[in-house]
């Protein structure tokens, strides 16, 4: 499997992981099962500042900006993260020898995160229904490493509750469209290139380029 400290996966999340690790130590060191909101907030703000504020606030979405503030945004960012994660696992493995990770592992980890941490109850229930009933995660669908990338792509595209333009559109990937249908091979190659190239948006750097 891909190591949890693999520097190629979500490299810039390290400071956030250090904050979470510190919070875990705080909870493990408590003799009581209860912690006050004030103590938790104060500790979090102190640790977050120590590690350089890895959690952004009051920022605008770039790739995921919608026509209005209530559209896209966070959920789009999550989907982009999930797609980028699976793409980078495949790319990383292609550069190294060894046993390929279980392709269901990353998908189950994503599913577990949504179950435990996604704050939108309606969104969480919808995601779980989609991945367990509408389009179940299973070894029949996901048995090769590239299948996990294609599974998320299909799940995102077929979402019946939120109809959308199919991705990728023709102008982004003409080769992906063949005879009114998606070419699986061309789409897979496009997704690996597209989501494997996702990089953090740096406001100062982009301002300097203008």
PDB file of C-alpha atoms in Angstrom:
ATOM      1  CA  UNK A   1       0.000   0.000   0.000  1.00  0.00           C
ATOM      2  CA  UNK A   2       1.052   3.630  -0.311  1.00  0.00           C
ATOM      3  CA  UNK A   3       2.785   4.790   2.847  1.00  0.00           C
ATOM      4  CA  UNK A   4       0.962   7.368   4.904  1.00  0.00           C
ATOM      5  CA  UNK A   5       4.058   9.577   4.810  1.00  0.00           C
ATOM      6  CA  UNK A   6       4.608   9.240   1.051  1.00  0.00           C
ATOM      7  CA  UNK A   7       5.969  12.705   0.109  1.00  0.00           C
ATOM      8  CA  UNK A   8       4.320  12.528  -3.304  1.00  0.00           C
ATOM      9  CA  UNK A   9       0.790  12.369  -1.897  1.00  0.00           C
ATOM     10  CA  UNK A  10      -0.699  15.662  -0.711  1.00  0.00           C
ATOM     11  CA  UNK A  11       2.768  17.006   0.075  1.00  0.00           C
ATOM     12  CA  UNK A  12       1.524  20.348   1.379  1.00  0.00           C
ATOM     13  CA  UNK A  13      -0.801  18.745   3.921  1.00  0.00           C
ATOM     14  CA  UNK A  14       2.063  17.948   6.298  1.00  0.00           C
ATOM     15  CA  UNK A  15       1.548  20.999   8.506  1.00  0.00           C
ATOM     16  CA  UNK A  16      -2.146  20.174   8.779  1.00  0.00           C
ATOM     17  CA  UNK A  17      -1.246  16.605   9.771  1.00  0.00           C
ATOM     18  CA  UNK A  18       1.038  17.957  12.510  1.00  0.00           C
ATOM     19  CA  UNK A  19      -1.835  20.030  13.891  1.00  0.00           C
ATOM     20  CA  UNK A  20      -4.145  16.993  13.894  1.00  0.00           C
ATOM     21  CA  UNK A  21      -1.438  14.867  15.529  1.00  0.00           C
ATOM     22  CA  UNK A  22      -1.024  17.439  18.300  1.00  0.00           C
ATOM     23  CA  UNK A  23      -4.784  17.510  18.875  1.00  0.00           C
ATOM     24  CA  UNK A  24      -4.784  13.726  19.094  1.00  0.00           C
ATOM     25  CA  UNK A  25      -2.068  13.860  21.764  1.00  0.00           C
ATOM     26  CA  UNK A  26      -4.159  16.395  23.671  1.00  0.00           C
ATOM     27  CA  UNK A  27      -7.169  14.072  23.699  1.00  0.00           C
ATOM     28  CA  UNK A  28      -5.098  11.007  24.568  1.00  0.00           C
ATOM     29  CA  UNK A  29      -3.598  12.848  27.529  1.00  0.00           C
ATOM     30  CA  UNK A  30      -6.956  13.813  29.012  1.00  0.00           C
ATOM     31  CA  UNK A  31      -8.012  11.904  32.097  1.00  0.00           C
ATOM     32  CA  UNK A  32     -11.595  13.047  31.591  1.00  0.00           C
ATOM     33  CA  UNK A  33     -13.816  12.067  28.673  1.00  0.00           C
ATOM     34  CA  UNK A  34     -14.965  15.689  28.425  1.00  0.00           C
ATOM     35  CA  UNK A  35     -13.122  18.720  27.048  1.00  0.00           C
ATOM     36  CA  UNK A  36     -14.565  22.219  27.063  1.00  0.00           C
ATOM     37  CA  UNK A  37     -15.131  24.125  23.853  1.00  0.00           C
ATOM     38  CA  UNK A  38     -12.943  26.949  25.166  1.00  0.00           C
ATOM     39  CA  UNK A  39     -10.011  24.652  25.947  1.00  0.00           C
ATOM     40  CA  UNK A  40     -10.304  22.934  22.560  1.00  0.00           C
ATOM     41  CA  UNK A  41     -10.525  26.229  20.655  1.00  0.00           C
ATOM     42  CA  UNK A  42      -7.622  27.820  22.530  1.00  0.00           C
ATOM     43  CA  UNK A  43      -5.400  24.801  22.028  1.00  0.00           C
ATOM     44  CA  UNK A  44      -6.302  24.508  18.356  1.00  0.00           C
ATOM     45  CA  UNK A  45      -5.642  28.193  17.648  1.00  0.00           C
ATOM     46  CA  UNK A  46      -2.293  28.052  19.453  1.00  0.00           C
ATOM     47  CA  UNK A  47      -1.133  24.920  17.611  1.00  0.00           C
ATOM     48  CA  UNK A  48      -2.458  26.149  14.273  1.00  0.00           C
ATOM     49  CA  UNK A  49      -0.427  29.340  14.662  1.00  0.00           C
ATOM     50  CA  UNK A  50       2.681  27.386  15.663  1.00  0.00           C
ATOM     51  CA  UNK A  51       2.518  25.365  12.435  1.00  0.00           C
ATOM     52  CA  UNK A  52       1.900  28.364  10.205  1.00  0.00           C
ATOM     53  CA  UNK A  53      -1.900  28.295   9.845  1.00  0.00           C
ATOM     54  CA  UNK A  54      -2.279  25.406   7.360  1.00  0.00           C
ATOM     55  CA  UNK A  55      -6.078  25.758   7.323  1.00  0.00           C
ATOM     56  CA  UNK A  56      -7.024  28.694   5.119  1.00  0.00           C
ATOM     57  CA  UNK A  57      -9.819  31.068   6.068  1.00  0.00           C
ATOM     58  CA  UNK A  58     -11.787  33.631   4.099  1.00  0.00           C
ATOM     59  CA  UNK A  59     -10.238  32.535   0.817  1.00  0.00           C
ATOM     60  CA  UNK A  60     -12.021  32.314  -2.503  1.00  0.00           C
ATOM     61  CA  UNK A  61     -12.213  29.144  -4.557  1.00  0.00           C
ATOM     62  CA  UNK A  62     -10.242  29.068  -7.777  1.00  0.00           C
ATOM     63  CA  UNK A  63     -10.956  25.926  -9.800  1.00  0.00           C
ATOM     64  CA  UNK A  64     -14.147  25.294  -7.802  1.00  0.00           C
ATOM     65  CA  UNK A  65     -15.667  28.771  -7.841  1.00  0.00           C
ATOM     66  CA  UNK A  66     -19.387  28.614  -8.637  1.00  0.00           C
ATOM     67  CA  UNK A  67     -21.791  31.164 -10.055  1.00  0.00           C
ATOM     68  CA  UNK A  68     -22.839  31.894  -6.466  1.00  0.00           C
ATOM     69  CA  UNK A  69     -21.268  31.239  -3.063  1.00  0.00           C
ATOM     70  CA  UNK A  70     -23.629  28.342  -2.298  1.00  0.00           C
ATOM     71  CA  UNK A  71     -22.666  26.422  -5.439  1.00  0.00           C
ATOM     72  CA  UNK A  72     -19.690  24.081  -5.896  1.00  0.00           C
ATOM     73  CA  UNK A  73     -16.985  25.307  -3.492  1.00  0.00           C
ATOM     74  CA  UNK A  74     -16.211  22.828  -0.719  1.00  0.00           C
ATOM     75  CA  UNK A  75     -17.874  19.752  -2.204  1.00  0.00           C
ATOM     76  CA  UNK A  76     -16.185  20.407  -5.550  1.00  0.00           C
ATOM     77  CA  UNK A  77     -12.887  20.777  -3.690  1.00  0.00           C
ATOM     78  CA  UNK A  78     -13.445  17.418  -2.007  1.00  0.00           C
ATOM     79  CA  UNK A  79     -14.155  15.681  -5.297  1.00  0.00           C
ATOM     80  CA  UNK A  80     -11.055  17.264  -6.834  1.00  0.00           C
ATOM     81  CA  UNK A  81      -9.003  16.040  -3.872  1.00  0.00           C
ATOM     82  CA  UNK A  82     -10.384  12.511  -4.224  1.00  0.00           C
ATOM     83  CA  UNK A  83      -9.656  12.442  -7.962  1.00  0.00           C
ATOM     84  CA  UNK A  84      -6.155  13.877  -7.457  1.00  0.00           C
ATOM     85  CA  UNK A  85      -5.403  11.395  -4.676  1.00  0.00           C
ATOM     86  CA  UNK A  86      -6.230   8.344  -6.786  1.00  0.00           C
ATOM     87  CA  UNK A  87      -4.400   9.733  -9.825  1.00  0.00           C
ATOM     88  CA  UNK A  88      -1.245  10.388  -7.808  1.00  0.00           C
ATOM     89  CA  UNK A  89      -1.311   6.916  -6.259  1.00  0.00           C
ATOM     90  CA  UNK A  90      -1.340   5.423  -9.764  1.00  0.00           C
ATOM     91  CA  UNK A  91       1.407   7.758 -10.992  1.00  0.00           C
ATOM     92  CA  UNK A  92       3.573   7.103  -7.942  1.00  0.00           C
ATOM     93  CA  UNK A  93       3.240   3.334  -8.310  1.00  0.00           C
ATOM     94  CA  UNK A  94       4.103   3.516 -12.022  1.00  0.00           C
ATOM     95  CA  UNK A  95       7.456   5.071 -11.080  1.00  0.00           C
ATOM     96  CA  UNK A  96       8.314   2.430  -8.500  1.00  0.00           C
ATOM     97  CA  UNK A  97       8.584  -1.319  -8.525  1.00  0.00           C
ATOM     98  CA  UNK A  98       6.841  -3.485  -5.998  1.00  0.00           C
ATOM     99  CA  UNK A  99       3.444  -4.871  -5.239  1.00  0.00           C
ATOM    100  CA  UNK A 100       0.592  -2.623  -6.314  1.00  0.00           C
ATOM    101  CA  UNK A 101      -1.637  -1.374  -3.490  1.00  0.00           C
ATOM    102  CA  UNK A 102      -5.120  -2.792  -3.159  1.00  0.00           C
ATOM    103  CA  UNK A 103      -7.143  -0.558  -5.522  1.00  0.00           C
ATOM    104  CA  UNK A 104     -10.154  -0.662  -3.197  1.00  0.00           C
ATOM    105  CA  UNK A 105      -8.064   0.590  -0.278  1.00  0.00           C
ATOM    106  CA  UNK A 106      -7.941   4.287  -1.234  1.00  0.00           C
ATOM    107  CA  UNK A 107     -11.619   4.270  -2.208  1.00  0.00           C
ATOM    108  CA  UNK A 108     -12.612   2.706   1.106  1.00  0.00           C
ATOM    109  CA  UNK A 109     -10.460   5.293   2.897  1.00  0.00           C
ATOM    110  CA  UNK A 110     -12.324   8.068   1.056  1.00  0.00           C
ATOM    111  CA  UNK A 111     -15.639   6.435   1.921  1.00  0.00           C
ATOM    112  CA  UNK A 112     -14.580   6.149   5.560  1.00  0.00           C
ATOM    113  CA  UNK A 113     -13.559   9.799   5.694  1.00  0.00           C
ATOM    114  CA  UNK A 114     -16.905  10.910   4.296  1.00  0.00           C
ATOM    115  CA  UNK A 115     -18.725   8.692   6.807  1.00  0.00           C
ATOM    116  CA  UNK A 116     -16.801  10.007   9.809  1.00  0.00           C
ATOM    117  CA  UNK A 117     -15.893  13.598   9.006  1.00  0.00           C
ATOM    118  CA  UNK A 118     -18.070  15.153   6.296  1.00  0.00           C
ATOM    119  CA  UNK A 119     -20.127  17.747   8.145  1.00  0.00           C
ATOM    120  CA  UNK A 120     -23.031  17.856   5.689  1.00  0.00           C
ATOM    121  CA  UNK A 121     -25.397  15.095   6.836  1.00  0.00           C
ATOM    122  CA  UNK A 122     -27.466  15.127   3.644  1.00  0.00           C
ATOM    123  CA  UNK A 123     -24.327  15.049   1.486  1.00  0.00           C
ATOM    124  CA  UNK A 124     -22.871  12.214   3.552  1.00  0.00           C
ATOM    125  CA  UNK A 125     -26.001  10.096   3.258  1.00  0.00           C
ATOM    126  CA  UNK A 126     -26.156  10.745  -0.477  1.00  0.00           C
ATOM    127  CA  UNK A 127     -22.501   9.762  -0.972  1.00  0.00           C
ATOM    128  CA  UNK A 128     -22.934   6.582   1.055  1.00  0.00           C
ATOM    129  CA  UNK A 129     -26.068   5.604  -0.866  1.00  0.00           C
ATOM    130  CA  UNK A 130     -24.277   6.196  -4.152  1.00  0.00           C
ATOM    131  CA  UNK A 131     -21.197   4.143  -3.195  1.00  0.00           C
ATOM    132  CA  UNK A 132     -23.109   1.276  -1.560  1.00  0.00           C
ATOM    133  CA  UNK A 133     -26.330   1.041  -3.600  1.00  0.00           C
ATOM    134  CA  UNK A 134     -26.455   3.151  -6.772  1.00  0.00           C
ATOM    135  CA  UNK A 135     -22.879   2.407  -7.853  1.00  0.00           C
ATOM    136  CA  UNK A 136     -21.351   0.122  -5.192  1.00  0.00           C
ATOM    137  CA  UNK A 137     -17.627  -0.056  -4.538  1.00  0.00           C
ATOM    138  CA  UNK A 138     -16.786  -3.686  -5.171  1.00  0.00           C
ATOM    139  CA  UNK A 139     -14.008  -5.960  -6.390  1.00  0.00           C
ATOM    140  CA  UNK A 140     -16.079  -6.620  -9.497  1.00  0.00           C
ATOM    141  CA  UNK A 141     -15.809  -2.948 -10.462  1.00  0.00           C
ATOM    142  CA  UNK A 142     -12.397  -2.164  -8.971  1.00  0.00           C
ATOM    143  CA  UNK A 143      -9.760  -4.851  -9.434  1.00  0.00           C
ATOM    144  CA  UNK A 144      -6.965  -2.955 -11.221  1.00  0.00           C
ATOM    145  CA  UNK A 145      -5.190   0.112  -9.891  1.00  0.00           C
ATOM    146  CA  UNK A 146      -6.546   2.331 -12.670  1.00  0.00           C
ATOM    147  CA  UNK A 147     -10.079   1.146 -11.864  1.00  0.00           C
ATOM    148  CA  UNK A 148     -10.221   3.312  -8.734  1.00  0.00           C
ATOM    149  CA  UNK A 149      -9.630   6.412 -10.855  1.00  0.00           C
ATOM    150  CA  UNK A 150     -12.301   5.364 -13.337  1.00  0.00           C
ATOM    151  CA  UNK A 151     -14.720   4.388 -10.559  1.00  0.00           C
ATOM    152  CA  UNK A 152     -14.646   7.892  -9.061  1.00  0.00           C
ATOM    153  CA  UNK A 153     -14.961   9.446 -12.512  1.00  0.00           C
ATOM    154  CA  UNK A 154     -18.037   7.356 -13.348  1.00  0.00           C
ATOM    155  CA  UNK A 155     -19.592   7.853  -9.910  1.00  0.00           C
ATOM    156  CA  UNK A 156     -19.145  11.610 -10.192  1.00  0.00           C
ATOM    157  CA  UNK A 157     -20.545  11.714 -13.730  1.00  0.00           C
ATOM    158  CA  UNK A 158     -23.593   9.499 -13.159  1.00  0.00           C
ATOM    159  CA  UNK A 159     -24.712  11.183  -9.930  1.00  0.00           C
ATOM    160  CA  UNK A 160     -28.512  11.168 -10.483  1.00  0.00           C
ATOM    161  CA  UNK A 161     -29.264  13.697  -7.756  1.00  0.00           C
ATOM    162  CA  UNK A 162     -27.081  16.402  -9.252  1.00  0.00           C
ATOM    163  CA  UNK A 163     -27.228  16.173 -13.069  1.00  0.00           C
ATOM    164  CA  UNK A 164     -24.309  17.941 -14.706  1.00  0.00           C
ATOM    165  CA  UNK A 165     -22.381  18.272 -17.918  1.00  0.00           C
ATOM    166  CA  UNK A 166     -20.333  15.136 -18.416  1.00  0.00           C
ATOM    167  CA  UNK A 167     -16.639  15.492 -17.666  1.00  0.00           C
ATOM    168  CA  UNK A 168     -14.340  15.920 -19.469  1.00  0.00           C
ATOM    169  CA  UNK A 169     -16.126  18.159 -21.983  1.00  0.00           C
ATOM    170  CA  UNK A 170     -15.268  17.989 -25.646  1.00  0.00           C
ATOM    171  CA  UNK A 171     -13.174  21.161 -25.619  1.00  0.00           C
ATOM    172  CA  UNK A 172     -10.911  19.765 -22.878  1.00  0.00           C
ATOM    173  CA  UNK A 173     -10.448  16.315 -24.355  1.00  0.00           C
ATOM    174  CA  UNK A 174     -11.613  15.788 -27.945  1.00  0.00           C
ATOM    175  CA  UNK A 175     -10.004  12.329 -28.006  1.00  0.00           C
ATOM    176  CA  UNK A 176     -12.095  11.246 -25.008  1.00  0.00           C
ATOM    177  CA  UNK A 177     -15.261  11.486 -27.097  1.00  0.00           C
ATOM    178  CA  UNK A 178     -15.759   8.807 -29.733  1.00  0.00           C
ATOM    179  CA  UNK A 179     -19.069   8.276 -31.525  1.00  0.00           C
ATOM    180  CA  UNK A 180     -21.132   9.883 -28.796  1.00  0.00           C
ATOM    181  CA  UNK A 181     -19.480   7.815 -26.059  1.00  0.00           C
ATOM    182  CA  UNK A 182     -16.438   8.182 -23.858  1.00  0.00           C
ATOM    183  CA  UNK A 183     -13.306   6.284 -24.863  1.00  0.00           C
ATOM    184  CA  UNK A 184     -12.251   4.563 -21.658  1.00  0.00           C
ATOM    185  CA  UNK A 185      -8.558   4.494 -22.579  1.00  0.00           C
ATOM    186  CA  UNK A 186      -8.398   8.128 -23.702  1.00  0.00           C
ATOM    187  CA  UNK A 187     -10.429   9.273 -20.713  1.00  0.00           C
ATOM    188  CA  UNK A 188      -8.172   7.380 -18.319  1.00  0.00           C
ATOM    189  CA  UNK A 189      -5.072   8.976 -19.843  1.00  0.00           C
ATOM    190  CA  UNK A 190      -6.671  12.409 -19.659  1.00  0.00           C
ATOM    191  CA  UNK A 191      -7.696  11.993 -16.011  1.00  0.00           C
ATOM    192  CA  UNK A 192      -4.194  10.876 -15.027  1.00  0.00           C
ATOM    193  CA  UNK A 193      -2.693  13.926 -16.712  1.00  0.00           C
ATOM    194  CA  UNK A 194      -5.358  16.366 -15.513  1.00  0.00           C
ATOM    195  CA  UNK A 195      -5.631  15.330 -11.875  1.00  0.00           C
ATOM    196  CA  UNK A 196      -1.997  14.277 -11.639  1.00  0.00           C
ATOM    197  CA  UNK A 197      -1.043  17.883 -12.380  1.00  0.00           C
ATOM    198  CA  UNK A 198      -3.158  19.524  -9.668  1.00  0.00           C
ATOM    199  CA  UNK A 199      -0.985  21.935  -7.703  1.00  0.00           C
ATOM    200  CA  UNK A 200      -1.662  24.364  -4.836  1.00  0.00           C
ATOM    201  CA  UNK A 201      -2.779  27.835  -5.860  1.00  0.00           C
ATOM    202  CA  UNK A 202      -0.322  30.460  -4.636  1.00  0.00           C
ATOM    203  CA  UNK A 203      -1.838  33.947  -4.702  1.00  0.00           C
ATOM    204  CA  UNK A 204       1.515  35.770  -4.536  1.00  0.00           C
ATOM    205  CA  UNK A 205       3.037  33.695  -7.341  1.00  0.00           C
ATOM    206  CA  UNK A 206       0.051  34.157  -9.625  1.00  0.00           C
ATOM    207  CA  UNK A 207      -0.064  37.892  -8.924  1.00  0.00           C
ATOM    208  CA  UNK A 208       3.573  38.126  -9.977  1.00  0.00           C
ATOM    209  CA  UNK A 209       2.795  36.381 -13.260  1.00  0.00           C
ATOM    210  CA  UNK A 210       0.166  38.947 -14.257  1.00  0.00           C
TER     211      UNK A 210
END
